[in-house]
Tab-separated table of C-alpha atoms and ligand atoms in Angstrom:
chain	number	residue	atom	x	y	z
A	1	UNK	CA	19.410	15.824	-2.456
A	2	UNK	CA	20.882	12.765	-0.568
A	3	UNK	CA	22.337	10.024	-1.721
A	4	UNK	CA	20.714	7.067	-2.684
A	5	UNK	CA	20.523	3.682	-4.507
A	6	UNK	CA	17.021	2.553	-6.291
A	7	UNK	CA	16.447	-1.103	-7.106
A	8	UNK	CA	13.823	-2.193	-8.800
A	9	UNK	CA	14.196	-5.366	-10.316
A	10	UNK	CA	10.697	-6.221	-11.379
A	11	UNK	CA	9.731	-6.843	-14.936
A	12	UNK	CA	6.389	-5.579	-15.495
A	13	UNK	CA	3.863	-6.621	-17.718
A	14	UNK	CA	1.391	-4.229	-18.375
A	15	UNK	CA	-2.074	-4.563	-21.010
A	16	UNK	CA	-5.296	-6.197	-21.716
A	17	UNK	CA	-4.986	-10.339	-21.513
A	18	UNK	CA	-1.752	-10.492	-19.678
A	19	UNK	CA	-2.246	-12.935	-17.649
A	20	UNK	CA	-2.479	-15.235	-20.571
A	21	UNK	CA	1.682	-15.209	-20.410
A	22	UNK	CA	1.509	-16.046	-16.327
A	23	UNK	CA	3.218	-19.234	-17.698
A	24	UNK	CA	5.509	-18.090	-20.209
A	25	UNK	CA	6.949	-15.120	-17.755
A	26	UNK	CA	7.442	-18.081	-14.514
A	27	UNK	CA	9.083	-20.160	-17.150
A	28	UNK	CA	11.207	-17.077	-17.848
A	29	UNK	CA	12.178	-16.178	-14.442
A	30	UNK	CA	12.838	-20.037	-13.522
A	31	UNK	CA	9.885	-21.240	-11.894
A	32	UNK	CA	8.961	-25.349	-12.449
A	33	UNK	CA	6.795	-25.728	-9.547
A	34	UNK	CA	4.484	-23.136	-8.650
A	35	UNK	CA	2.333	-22.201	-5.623
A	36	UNK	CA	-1.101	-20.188	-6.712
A	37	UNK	CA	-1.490	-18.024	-4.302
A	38	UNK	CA	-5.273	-16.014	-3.895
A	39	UNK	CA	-7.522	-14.705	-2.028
A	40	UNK	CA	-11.781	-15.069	-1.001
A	41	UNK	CA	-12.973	-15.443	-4.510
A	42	UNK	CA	-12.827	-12.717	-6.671
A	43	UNK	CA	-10.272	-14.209	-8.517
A	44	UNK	CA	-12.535	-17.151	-9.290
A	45	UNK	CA	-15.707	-15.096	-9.748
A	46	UNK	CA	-13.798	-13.468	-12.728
A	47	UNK	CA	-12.945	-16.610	-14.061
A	48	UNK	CA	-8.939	-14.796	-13.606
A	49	UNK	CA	-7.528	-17.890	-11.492
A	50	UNK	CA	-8.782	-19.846	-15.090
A	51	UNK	CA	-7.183	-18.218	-17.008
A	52	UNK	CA	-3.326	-18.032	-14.656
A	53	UNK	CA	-3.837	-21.987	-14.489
A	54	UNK	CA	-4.432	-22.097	-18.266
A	55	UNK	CA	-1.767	-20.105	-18.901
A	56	UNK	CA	0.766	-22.256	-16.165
A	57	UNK	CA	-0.770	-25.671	-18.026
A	58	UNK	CA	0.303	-24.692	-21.480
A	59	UNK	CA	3.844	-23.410	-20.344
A	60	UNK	CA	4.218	-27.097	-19.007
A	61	UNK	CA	4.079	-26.098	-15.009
A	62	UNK	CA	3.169	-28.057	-12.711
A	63	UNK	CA	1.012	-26.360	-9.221
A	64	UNK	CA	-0.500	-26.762	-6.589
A	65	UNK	CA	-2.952	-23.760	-4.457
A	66	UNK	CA	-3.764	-21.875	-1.739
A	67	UNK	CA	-6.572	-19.660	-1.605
A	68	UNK	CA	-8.488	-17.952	1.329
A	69	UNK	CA	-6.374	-15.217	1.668
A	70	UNK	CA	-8.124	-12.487	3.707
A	71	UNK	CA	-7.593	-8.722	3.742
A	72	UNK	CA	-5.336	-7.677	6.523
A	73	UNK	CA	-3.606	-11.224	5.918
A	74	UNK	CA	-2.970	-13.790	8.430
A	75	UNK	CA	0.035	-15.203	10.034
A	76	UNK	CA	-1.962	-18.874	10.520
A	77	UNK	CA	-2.603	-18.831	6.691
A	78	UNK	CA	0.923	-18.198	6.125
A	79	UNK	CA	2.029	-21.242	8.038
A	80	UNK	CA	0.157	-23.227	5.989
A	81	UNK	CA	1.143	-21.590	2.706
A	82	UNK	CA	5.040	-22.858	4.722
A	83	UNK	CA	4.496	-26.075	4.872
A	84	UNK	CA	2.247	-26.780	1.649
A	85	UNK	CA	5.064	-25.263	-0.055
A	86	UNK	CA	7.980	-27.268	1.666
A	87	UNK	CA	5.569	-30.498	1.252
A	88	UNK	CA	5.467	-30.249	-2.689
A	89	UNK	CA	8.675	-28.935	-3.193
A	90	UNK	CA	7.290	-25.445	-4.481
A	91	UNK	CA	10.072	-23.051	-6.107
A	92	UNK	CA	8.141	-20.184	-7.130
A	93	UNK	CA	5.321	-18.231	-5.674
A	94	UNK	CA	2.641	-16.783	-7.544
A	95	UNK	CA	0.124	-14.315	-5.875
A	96	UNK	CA	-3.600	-13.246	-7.710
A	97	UNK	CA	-5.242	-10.771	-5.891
A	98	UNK	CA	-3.837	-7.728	-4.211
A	99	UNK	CA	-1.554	-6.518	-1.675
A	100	UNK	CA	-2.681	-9.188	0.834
A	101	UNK	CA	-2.342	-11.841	-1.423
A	102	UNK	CA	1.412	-10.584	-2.429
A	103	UNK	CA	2.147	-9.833	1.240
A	104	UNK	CA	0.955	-13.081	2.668
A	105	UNK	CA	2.959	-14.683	-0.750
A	106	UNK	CA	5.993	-13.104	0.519
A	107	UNK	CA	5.804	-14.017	3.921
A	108	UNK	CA	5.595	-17.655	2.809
A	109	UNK	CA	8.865	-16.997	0.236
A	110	UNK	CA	10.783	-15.867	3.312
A	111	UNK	CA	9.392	-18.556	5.552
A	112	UNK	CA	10.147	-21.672	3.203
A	113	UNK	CA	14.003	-21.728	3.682
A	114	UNK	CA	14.102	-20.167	6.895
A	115	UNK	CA	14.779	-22.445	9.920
A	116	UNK	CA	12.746	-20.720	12.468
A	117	UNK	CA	10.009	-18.869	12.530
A	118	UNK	CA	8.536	-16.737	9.497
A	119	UNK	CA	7.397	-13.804	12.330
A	120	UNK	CA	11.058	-13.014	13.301
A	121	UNK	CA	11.093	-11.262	9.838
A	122	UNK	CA	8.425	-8.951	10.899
A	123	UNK	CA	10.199	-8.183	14.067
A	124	UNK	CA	13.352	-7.019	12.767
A	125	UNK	CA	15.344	-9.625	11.373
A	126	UNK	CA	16.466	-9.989	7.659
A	127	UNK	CA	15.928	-12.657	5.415
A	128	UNK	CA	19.320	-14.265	3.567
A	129	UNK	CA	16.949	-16.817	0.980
A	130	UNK	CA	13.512	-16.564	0.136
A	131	UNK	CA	11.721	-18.206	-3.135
A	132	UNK	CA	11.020	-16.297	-6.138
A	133	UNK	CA	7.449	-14.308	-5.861
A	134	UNK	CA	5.587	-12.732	-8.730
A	135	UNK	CA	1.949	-11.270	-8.978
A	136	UNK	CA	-1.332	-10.732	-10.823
A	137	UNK	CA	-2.441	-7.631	-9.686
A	138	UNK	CA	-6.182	-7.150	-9.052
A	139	UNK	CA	-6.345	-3.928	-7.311
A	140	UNK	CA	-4.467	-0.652	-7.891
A	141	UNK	CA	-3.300	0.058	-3.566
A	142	UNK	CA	-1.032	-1.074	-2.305
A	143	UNK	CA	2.052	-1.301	-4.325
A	144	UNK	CA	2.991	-4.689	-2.983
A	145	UNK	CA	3.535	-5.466	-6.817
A	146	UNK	CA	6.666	-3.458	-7.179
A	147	UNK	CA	7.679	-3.252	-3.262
A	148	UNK	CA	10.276	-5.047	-1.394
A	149	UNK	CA	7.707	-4.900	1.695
A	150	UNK	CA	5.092	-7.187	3.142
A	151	UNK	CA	2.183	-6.589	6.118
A	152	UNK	CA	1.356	-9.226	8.345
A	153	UNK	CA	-1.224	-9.576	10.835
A	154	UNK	CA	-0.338	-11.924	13.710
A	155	UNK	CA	-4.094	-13.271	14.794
A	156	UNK	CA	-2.895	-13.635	18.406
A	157	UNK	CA	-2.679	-10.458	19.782
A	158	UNK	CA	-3.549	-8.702	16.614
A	159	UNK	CA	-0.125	-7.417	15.504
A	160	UNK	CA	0.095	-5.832	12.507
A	161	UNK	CA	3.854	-5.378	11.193
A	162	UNK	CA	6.021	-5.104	7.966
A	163	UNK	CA	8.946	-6.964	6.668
A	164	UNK	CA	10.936	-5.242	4.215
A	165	UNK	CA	13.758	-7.133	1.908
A	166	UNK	CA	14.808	-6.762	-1.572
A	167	UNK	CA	14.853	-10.672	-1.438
A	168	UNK	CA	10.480	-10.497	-2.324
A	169	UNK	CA	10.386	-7.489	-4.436
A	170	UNK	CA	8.533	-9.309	-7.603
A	171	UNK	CA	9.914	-11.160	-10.356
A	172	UNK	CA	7.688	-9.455	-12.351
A	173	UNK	CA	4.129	-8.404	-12.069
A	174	UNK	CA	1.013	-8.903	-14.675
A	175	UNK	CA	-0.926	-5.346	-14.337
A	176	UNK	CA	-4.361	-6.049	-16.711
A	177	UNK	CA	-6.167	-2.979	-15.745
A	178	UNK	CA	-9.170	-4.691	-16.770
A	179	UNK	CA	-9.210	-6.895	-13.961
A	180	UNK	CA	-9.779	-3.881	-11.949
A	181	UNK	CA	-12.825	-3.106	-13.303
A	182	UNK	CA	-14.690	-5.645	-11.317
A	183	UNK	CA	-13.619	-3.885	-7.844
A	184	UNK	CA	-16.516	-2.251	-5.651
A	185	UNK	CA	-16.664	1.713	-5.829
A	186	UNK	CA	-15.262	1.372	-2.369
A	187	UNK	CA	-12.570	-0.652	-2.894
A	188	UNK	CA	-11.264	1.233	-5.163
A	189	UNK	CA	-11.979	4.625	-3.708
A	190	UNK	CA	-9.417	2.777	-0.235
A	191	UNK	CA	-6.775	1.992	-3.049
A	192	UNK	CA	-6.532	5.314	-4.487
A	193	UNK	CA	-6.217	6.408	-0.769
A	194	UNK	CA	-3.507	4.192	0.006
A	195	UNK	CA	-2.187	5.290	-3.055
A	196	UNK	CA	-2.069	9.159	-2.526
A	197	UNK	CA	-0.543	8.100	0.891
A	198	UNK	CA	2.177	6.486	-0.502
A	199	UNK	CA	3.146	9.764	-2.096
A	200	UNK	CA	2.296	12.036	0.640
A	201	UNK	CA	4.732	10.112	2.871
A	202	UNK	CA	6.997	10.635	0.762
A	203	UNK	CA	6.450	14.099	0.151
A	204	UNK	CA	6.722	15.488	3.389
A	205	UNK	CA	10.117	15.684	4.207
A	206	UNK	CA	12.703	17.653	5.544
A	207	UNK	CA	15.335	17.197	3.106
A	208	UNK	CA	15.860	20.532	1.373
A	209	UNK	CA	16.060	20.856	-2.480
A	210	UNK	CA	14.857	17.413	-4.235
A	211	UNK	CA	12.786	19.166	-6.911
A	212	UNK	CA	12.656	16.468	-9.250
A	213	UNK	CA	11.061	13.503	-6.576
A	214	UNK	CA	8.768	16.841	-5.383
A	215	UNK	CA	7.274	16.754	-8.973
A	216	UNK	CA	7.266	13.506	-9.620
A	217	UNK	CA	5.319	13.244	-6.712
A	218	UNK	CA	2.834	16.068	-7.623
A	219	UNK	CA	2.370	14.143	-11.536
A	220	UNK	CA	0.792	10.946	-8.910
A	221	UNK	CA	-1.343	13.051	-7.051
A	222	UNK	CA	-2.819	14.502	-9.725
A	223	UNK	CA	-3.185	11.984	-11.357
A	224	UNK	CA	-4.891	10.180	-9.230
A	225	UNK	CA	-7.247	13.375	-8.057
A	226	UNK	CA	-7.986	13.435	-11.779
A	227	UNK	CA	-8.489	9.462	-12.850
A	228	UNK	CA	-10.463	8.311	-9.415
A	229	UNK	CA	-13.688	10.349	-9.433
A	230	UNK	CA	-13.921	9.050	-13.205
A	231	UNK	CA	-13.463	5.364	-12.368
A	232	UNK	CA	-16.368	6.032	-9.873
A	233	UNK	CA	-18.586	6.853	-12.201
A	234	UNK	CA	-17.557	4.812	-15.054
A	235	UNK	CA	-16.177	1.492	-13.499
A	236	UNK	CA	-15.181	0.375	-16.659
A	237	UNK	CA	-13.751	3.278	-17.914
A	238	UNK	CA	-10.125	1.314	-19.083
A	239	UNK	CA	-8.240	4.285	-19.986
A	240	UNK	CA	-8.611	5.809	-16.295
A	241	UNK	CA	-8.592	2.181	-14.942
A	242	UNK	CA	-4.789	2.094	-16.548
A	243	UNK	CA	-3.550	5.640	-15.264
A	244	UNK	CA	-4.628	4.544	-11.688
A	245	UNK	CA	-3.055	1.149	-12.166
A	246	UNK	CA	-0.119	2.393	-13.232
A	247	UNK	CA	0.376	5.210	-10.498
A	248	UNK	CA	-0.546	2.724	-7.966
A	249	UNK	CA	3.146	0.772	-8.966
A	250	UNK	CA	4.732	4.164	-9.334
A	251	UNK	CA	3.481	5.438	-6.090
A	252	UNK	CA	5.528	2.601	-4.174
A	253	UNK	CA	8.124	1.242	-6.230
A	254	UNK	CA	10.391	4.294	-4.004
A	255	UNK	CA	11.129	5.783	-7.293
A	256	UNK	CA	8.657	9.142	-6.083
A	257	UNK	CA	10.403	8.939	-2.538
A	258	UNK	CA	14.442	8.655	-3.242
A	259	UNK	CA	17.505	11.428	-2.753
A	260	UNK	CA	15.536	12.799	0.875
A	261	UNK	CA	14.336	11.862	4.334
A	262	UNK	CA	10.519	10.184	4.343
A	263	UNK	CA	7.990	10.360	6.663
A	264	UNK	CA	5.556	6.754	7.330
A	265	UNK	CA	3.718	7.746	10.413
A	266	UNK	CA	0.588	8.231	9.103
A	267	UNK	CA	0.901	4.008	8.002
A	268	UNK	CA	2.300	3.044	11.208
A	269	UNK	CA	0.024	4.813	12.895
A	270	UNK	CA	-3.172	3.402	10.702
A	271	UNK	CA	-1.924	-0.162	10.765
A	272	UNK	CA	-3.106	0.231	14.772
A	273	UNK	CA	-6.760	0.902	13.292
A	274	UNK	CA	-7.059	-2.106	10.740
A	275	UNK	CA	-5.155	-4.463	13.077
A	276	UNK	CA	-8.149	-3.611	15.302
A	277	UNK	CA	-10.719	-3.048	13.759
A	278	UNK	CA	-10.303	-5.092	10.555
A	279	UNK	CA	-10.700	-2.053	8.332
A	280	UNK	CA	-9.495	-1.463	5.212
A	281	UNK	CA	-6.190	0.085	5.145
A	282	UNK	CA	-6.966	2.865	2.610
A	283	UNK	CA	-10.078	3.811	4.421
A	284	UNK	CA	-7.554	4.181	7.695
A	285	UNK	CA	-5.877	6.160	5.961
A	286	UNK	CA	-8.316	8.519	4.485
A	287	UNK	CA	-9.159	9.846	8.653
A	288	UNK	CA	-5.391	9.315	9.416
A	289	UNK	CA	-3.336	11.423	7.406
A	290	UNK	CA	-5.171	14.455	7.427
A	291	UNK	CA	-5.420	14.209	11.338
A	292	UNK	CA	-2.010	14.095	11.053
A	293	UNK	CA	-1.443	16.633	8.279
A	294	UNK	CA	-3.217	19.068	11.058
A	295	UNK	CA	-1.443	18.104	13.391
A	296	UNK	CA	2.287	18.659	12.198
A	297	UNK	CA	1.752	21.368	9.552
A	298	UNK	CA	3.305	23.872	11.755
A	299	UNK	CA	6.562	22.152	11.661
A	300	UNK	CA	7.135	23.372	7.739
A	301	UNK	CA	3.676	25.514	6.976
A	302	UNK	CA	5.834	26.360	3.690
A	303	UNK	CA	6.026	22.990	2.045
A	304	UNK	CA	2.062	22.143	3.096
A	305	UNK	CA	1.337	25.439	1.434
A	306	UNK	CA	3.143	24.146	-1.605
A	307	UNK	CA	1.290	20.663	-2.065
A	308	UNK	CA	-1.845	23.103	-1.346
A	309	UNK	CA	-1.391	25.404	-4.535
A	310	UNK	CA	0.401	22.705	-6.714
A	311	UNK	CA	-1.861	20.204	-6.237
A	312	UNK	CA	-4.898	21.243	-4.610
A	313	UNK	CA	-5.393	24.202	-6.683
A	314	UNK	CA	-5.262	26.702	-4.001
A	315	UNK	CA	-4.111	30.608	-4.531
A	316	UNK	CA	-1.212	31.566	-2.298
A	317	UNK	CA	-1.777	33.638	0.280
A	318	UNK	CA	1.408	35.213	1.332
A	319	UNK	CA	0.094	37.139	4.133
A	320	UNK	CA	-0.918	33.837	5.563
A	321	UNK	CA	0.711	30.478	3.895
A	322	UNK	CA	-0.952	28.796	7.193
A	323	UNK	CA	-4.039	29.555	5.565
A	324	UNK	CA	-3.195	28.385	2.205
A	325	UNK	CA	-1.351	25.147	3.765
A	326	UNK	CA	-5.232	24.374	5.826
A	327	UNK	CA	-6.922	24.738	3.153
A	328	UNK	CA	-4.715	22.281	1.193
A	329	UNK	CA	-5.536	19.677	3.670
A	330	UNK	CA	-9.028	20.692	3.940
A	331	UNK	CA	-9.769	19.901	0.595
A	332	UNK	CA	-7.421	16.846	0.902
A	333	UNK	CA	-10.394	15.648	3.259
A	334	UNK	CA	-13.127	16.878	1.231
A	335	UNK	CA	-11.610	14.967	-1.708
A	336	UNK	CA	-11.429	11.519	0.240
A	337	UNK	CA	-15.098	12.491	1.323
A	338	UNK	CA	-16.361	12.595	-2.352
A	339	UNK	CA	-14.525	9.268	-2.854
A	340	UNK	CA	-16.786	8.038	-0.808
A	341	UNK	CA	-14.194	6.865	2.142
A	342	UNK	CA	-14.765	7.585	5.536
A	343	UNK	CA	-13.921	11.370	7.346
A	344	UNK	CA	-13.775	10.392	10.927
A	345	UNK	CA	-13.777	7.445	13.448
A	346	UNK	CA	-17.245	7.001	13.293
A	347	UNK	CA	-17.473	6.838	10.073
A	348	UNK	CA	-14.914	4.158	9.836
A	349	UNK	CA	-16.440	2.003	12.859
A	350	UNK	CA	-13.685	3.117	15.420
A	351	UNK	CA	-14.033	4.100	19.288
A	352	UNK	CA	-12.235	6.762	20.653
A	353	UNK	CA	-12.374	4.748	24.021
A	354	UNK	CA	-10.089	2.801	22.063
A	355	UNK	CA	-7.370	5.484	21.810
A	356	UNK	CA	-5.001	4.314	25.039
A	357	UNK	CA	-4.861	1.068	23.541
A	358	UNK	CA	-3.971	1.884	19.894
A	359	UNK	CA	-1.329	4.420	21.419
A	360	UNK	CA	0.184	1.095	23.353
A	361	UNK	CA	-0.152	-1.275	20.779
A	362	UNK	CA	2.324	1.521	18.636
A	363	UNK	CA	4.379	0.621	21.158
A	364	UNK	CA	6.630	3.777	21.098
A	365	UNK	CA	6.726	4.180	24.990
A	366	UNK	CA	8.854	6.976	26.219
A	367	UNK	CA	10.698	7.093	22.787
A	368	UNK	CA	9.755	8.915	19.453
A	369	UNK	CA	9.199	7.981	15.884
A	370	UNK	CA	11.544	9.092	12.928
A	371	UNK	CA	10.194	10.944	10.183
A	372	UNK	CA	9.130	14.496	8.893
A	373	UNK	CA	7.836	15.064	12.828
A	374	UNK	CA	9.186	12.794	15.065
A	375	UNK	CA	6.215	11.718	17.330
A	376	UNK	CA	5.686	11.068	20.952
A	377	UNK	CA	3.285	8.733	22.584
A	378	UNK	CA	1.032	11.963	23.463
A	379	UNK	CA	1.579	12.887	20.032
A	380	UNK	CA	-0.179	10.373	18.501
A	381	UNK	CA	-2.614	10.166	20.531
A	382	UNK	CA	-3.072	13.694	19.619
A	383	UNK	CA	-3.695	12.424	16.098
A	384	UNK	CA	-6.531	9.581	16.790
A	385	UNK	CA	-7.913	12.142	18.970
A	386	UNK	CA	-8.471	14.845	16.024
A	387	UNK	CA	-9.471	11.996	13.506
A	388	UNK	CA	-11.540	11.024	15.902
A	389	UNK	CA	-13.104	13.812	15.870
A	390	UNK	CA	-12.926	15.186	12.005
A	391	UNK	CA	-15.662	16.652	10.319
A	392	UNK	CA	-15.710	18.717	6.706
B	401	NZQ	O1	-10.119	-11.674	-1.418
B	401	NZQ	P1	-10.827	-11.296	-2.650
B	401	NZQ	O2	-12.072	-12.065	-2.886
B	401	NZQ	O3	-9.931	-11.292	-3.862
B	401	NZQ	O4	-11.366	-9.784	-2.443
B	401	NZQ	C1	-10.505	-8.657	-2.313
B	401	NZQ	C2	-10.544	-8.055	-0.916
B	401	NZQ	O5	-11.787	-8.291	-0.297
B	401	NZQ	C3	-11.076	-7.537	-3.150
B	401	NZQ	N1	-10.602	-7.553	-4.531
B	401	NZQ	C4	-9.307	-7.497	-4.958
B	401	NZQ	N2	-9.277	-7.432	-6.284
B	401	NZQ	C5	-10.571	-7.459	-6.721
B	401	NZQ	C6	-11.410	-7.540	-5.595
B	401	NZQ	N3	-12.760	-7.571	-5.694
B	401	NZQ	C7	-13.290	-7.537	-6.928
B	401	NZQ	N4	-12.542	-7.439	-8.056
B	401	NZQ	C8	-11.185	-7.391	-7.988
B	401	NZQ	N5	-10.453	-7.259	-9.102
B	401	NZQ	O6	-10.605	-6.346	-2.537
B	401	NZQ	C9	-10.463	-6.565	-1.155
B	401	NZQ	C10	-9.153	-5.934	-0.689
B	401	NZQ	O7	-8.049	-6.641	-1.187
B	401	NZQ	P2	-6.603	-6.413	-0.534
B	401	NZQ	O8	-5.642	-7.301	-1.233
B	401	NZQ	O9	-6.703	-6.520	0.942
B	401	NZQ	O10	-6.341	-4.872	-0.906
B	401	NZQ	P3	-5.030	-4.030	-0.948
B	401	NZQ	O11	-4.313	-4.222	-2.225
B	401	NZQ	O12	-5.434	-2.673	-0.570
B	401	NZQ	O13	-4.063	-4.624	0.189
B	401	NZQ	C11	-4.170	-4.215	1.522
B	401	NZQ	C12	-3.056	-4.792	2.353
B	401	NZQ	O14	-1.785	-4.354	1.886
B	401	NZQ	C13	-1.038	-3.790	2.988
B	401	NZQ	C14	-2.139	-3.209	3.843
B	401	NZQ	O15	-1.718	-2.914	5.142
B	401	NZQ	C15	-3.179	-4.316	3.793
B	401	NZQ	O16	-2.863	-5.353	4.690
B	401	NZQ	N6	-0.009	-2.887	2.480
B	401	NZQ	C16	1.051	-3.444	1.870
B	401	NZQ	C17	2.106	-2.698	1.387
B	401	NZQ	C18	3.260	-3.349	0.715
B	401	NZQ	N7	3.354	-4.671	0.786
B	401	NZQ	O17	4.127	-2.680	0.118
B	401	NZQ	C19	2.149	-1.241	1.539
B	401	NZQ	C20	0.843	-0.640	1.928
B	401	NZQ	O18	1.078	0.590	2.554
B	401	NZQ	C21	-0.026	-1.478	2.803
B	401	NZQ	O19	0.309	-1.341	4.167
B	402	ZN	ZN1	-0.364	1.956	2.286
């Protein structure tokens, strides 16, 4: 095991009606004057954003809001979110919705006291101030509610890059898993996705001997292989609505991923696809990583061949653990399948005449990734190749 440090500041809030403290929790963590952050309406719909201002008028807060937050947020919306903030002299930032209402939140937390320009943060630079954020979780996906990362997409050019600081991990986040329940099955079949990703990358590693993150890791996954087909057919099944909820936090918070080396190809590599395309991130995902599961198994057949028998059930077959490892990630794909998430490019609306450009937008060049494998530019266009091409 390596060594490491975890922080994870956030309080979290989690049960039926919780957002009816929103108020008492800002007061709490010092908030006076509060930005309501959302996104394109399910928040209203629900009658959620209601209830947060309710909650924010009887704890004596004064706010103002922002809503229109799309998926695969927006640097021009975040400019706005800037200067709105900076006009009304805003000192605390609270996002409803999910992991593109957090992320853009947090890129307008970082941007407020920064003297130039909000971007340089997703282009390598650190923050040194950024206004207190905090969340009402809608979706179970991306972890955003317990991460000390954010995703931007810059419209011009169609950039999509991360910012990561322990400056916007969450105050604390509301997690009501009953205000999942409202989600489209295919919503919530991309945030378990993103989900099991979140583990996966973290799983694959070349850091010998970290048993403990190894099963924490395996608890997630099933988990989630267990809870999501039931939330499928029974939206409003709350008991499974919580376990997902709950494993979506744990999933990113880093505290599955610590003490060894982790991978994050499979995102980088994905981000190309819903900068492009628009797509939702989990259903990326769901033809990404097992295109690239295929396509570096070799590298440690072993450890595939264990996530195949611990957590896909498979029998061990020690003449062959390639076989055992394959069929692991086969039924990885046939699992996303029955989710009802997309298997190949087609299926997600992408063009393999598309593939040169993704691999340049990566941007990697003549250099390599980090990570489990580290990747070359032919590499990965190895990998859009075979999920282009991906069948059951
Ligand atoms: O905009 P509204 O109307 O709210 O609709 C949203 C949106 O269309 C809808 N929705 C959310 N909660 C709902 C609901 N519809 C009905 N009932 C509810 N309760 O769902 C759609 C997707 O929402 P979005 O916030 O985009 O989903 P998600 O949480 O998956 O976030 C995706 C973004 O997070 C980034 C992704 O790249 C993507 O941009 N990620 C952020 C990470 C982080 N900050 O740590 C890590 C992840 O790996 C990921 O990259
Ligand atoms: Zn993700």
């Amino acid at each position: 095991m390596n060594d490491f440090q975890f922080y994870s500041p956030t309080e979290f809030v989690f049960g039926k009606d919780a957002e009816n403290d929103a108020g008492k929790y800002v007061r709490k963590h010092g908030g006076s004057k509060v930005l309501l952050h959302y996104g394109g309406g399910s928040a209203i719909r629900s009658g959620l954003l209601d209830r947060v201002k309710r909650s924010l008028e009887a704890a004596g807060l004064a706010y103002v809001e922002l809503g229109g937050v799309k998926p695969n947020p927006r640097d021009t919306l975040v400019y706005e979110g800037i200067a709105l903030c900076r006009r009304e002299q805003v000192d605390f930032i609270l996002a409803v919705g999910g992991g593109s209402v957090i992320d853009s939140s947090k890129a307008i937390a970082m941007g407020v006291p920064y003297d130039g320009d909000f971007w340089d943060f997703y282009t390598g630079k650190s923050p040194e101030a950024a206004l207190p954020v905090a969340t009402v979780l809608t979706i179970a996906a991306a972890g955003s509610e317990g991460s000390g990362d954010s995703v931007i997409t810059k419209e011009e050019g169609g950039l999509k890059r991360g910012a990561g600081s322990d400056l916007i991990r969450p105050r604390f986040s509301i997690l009501n898993p009953e205000l999942t329940c409202t989600l489209p099955p295919y919503q919530t079949a991309c945030g378990a996705t993103d989900i099991m990703a979140h583990v996966f990358e973290r799983y694959f590693t070349n850091t010998a001997e970290v048993e403990i993150t190894d099963r924490l890791c395996e608890a997630v996954l099933l988990t989630m292989i267990h809870e999501t087909p039931r939330v499928i057919a029974e939206p409003d099944n709350y008991q499974a609505r919580a376990n997902i909820m709950w494993a979506g936090t744990v999933a990113h918070t880093n505290i599955v991923g610590v003490g060894r080396e982790q991978d994050w190809n499979s995102h980088g590599i994905e981000h190309e696809l819903s900068a492009l395309y628009d797509c939702a991130h989990g259903a990326g995902l769901a033809v990404i990583m097992p295109a690239w599961m295929e396509f570096v198994c070799k590298h440690d057949v072993m450890r595939f061949a264990q996530a195949a028998v611990r957590v896909w059930g498979c029998q061990m077959n020690f003449a062959d653990p390639e076989q055992t490892a394959r069929e692991g990630i086969r039924r990885f794909r046939q699992f996303l399948h029955s989710i009802g998430m997309p298997v190949n490019f087609a299926e997600l609306g992408a063009k393999k005449e598309d593939i040169p450009a993704l691999v340049e937008k990566f941007g990697l060049g003549d250099g390599r990734t980090g990570g489990f494998v580290k990747l070359s530019s032919a590499d990965v266009a190895t990998i859009y190749e075979i999920a282009a091409e991906a069948s059951l």
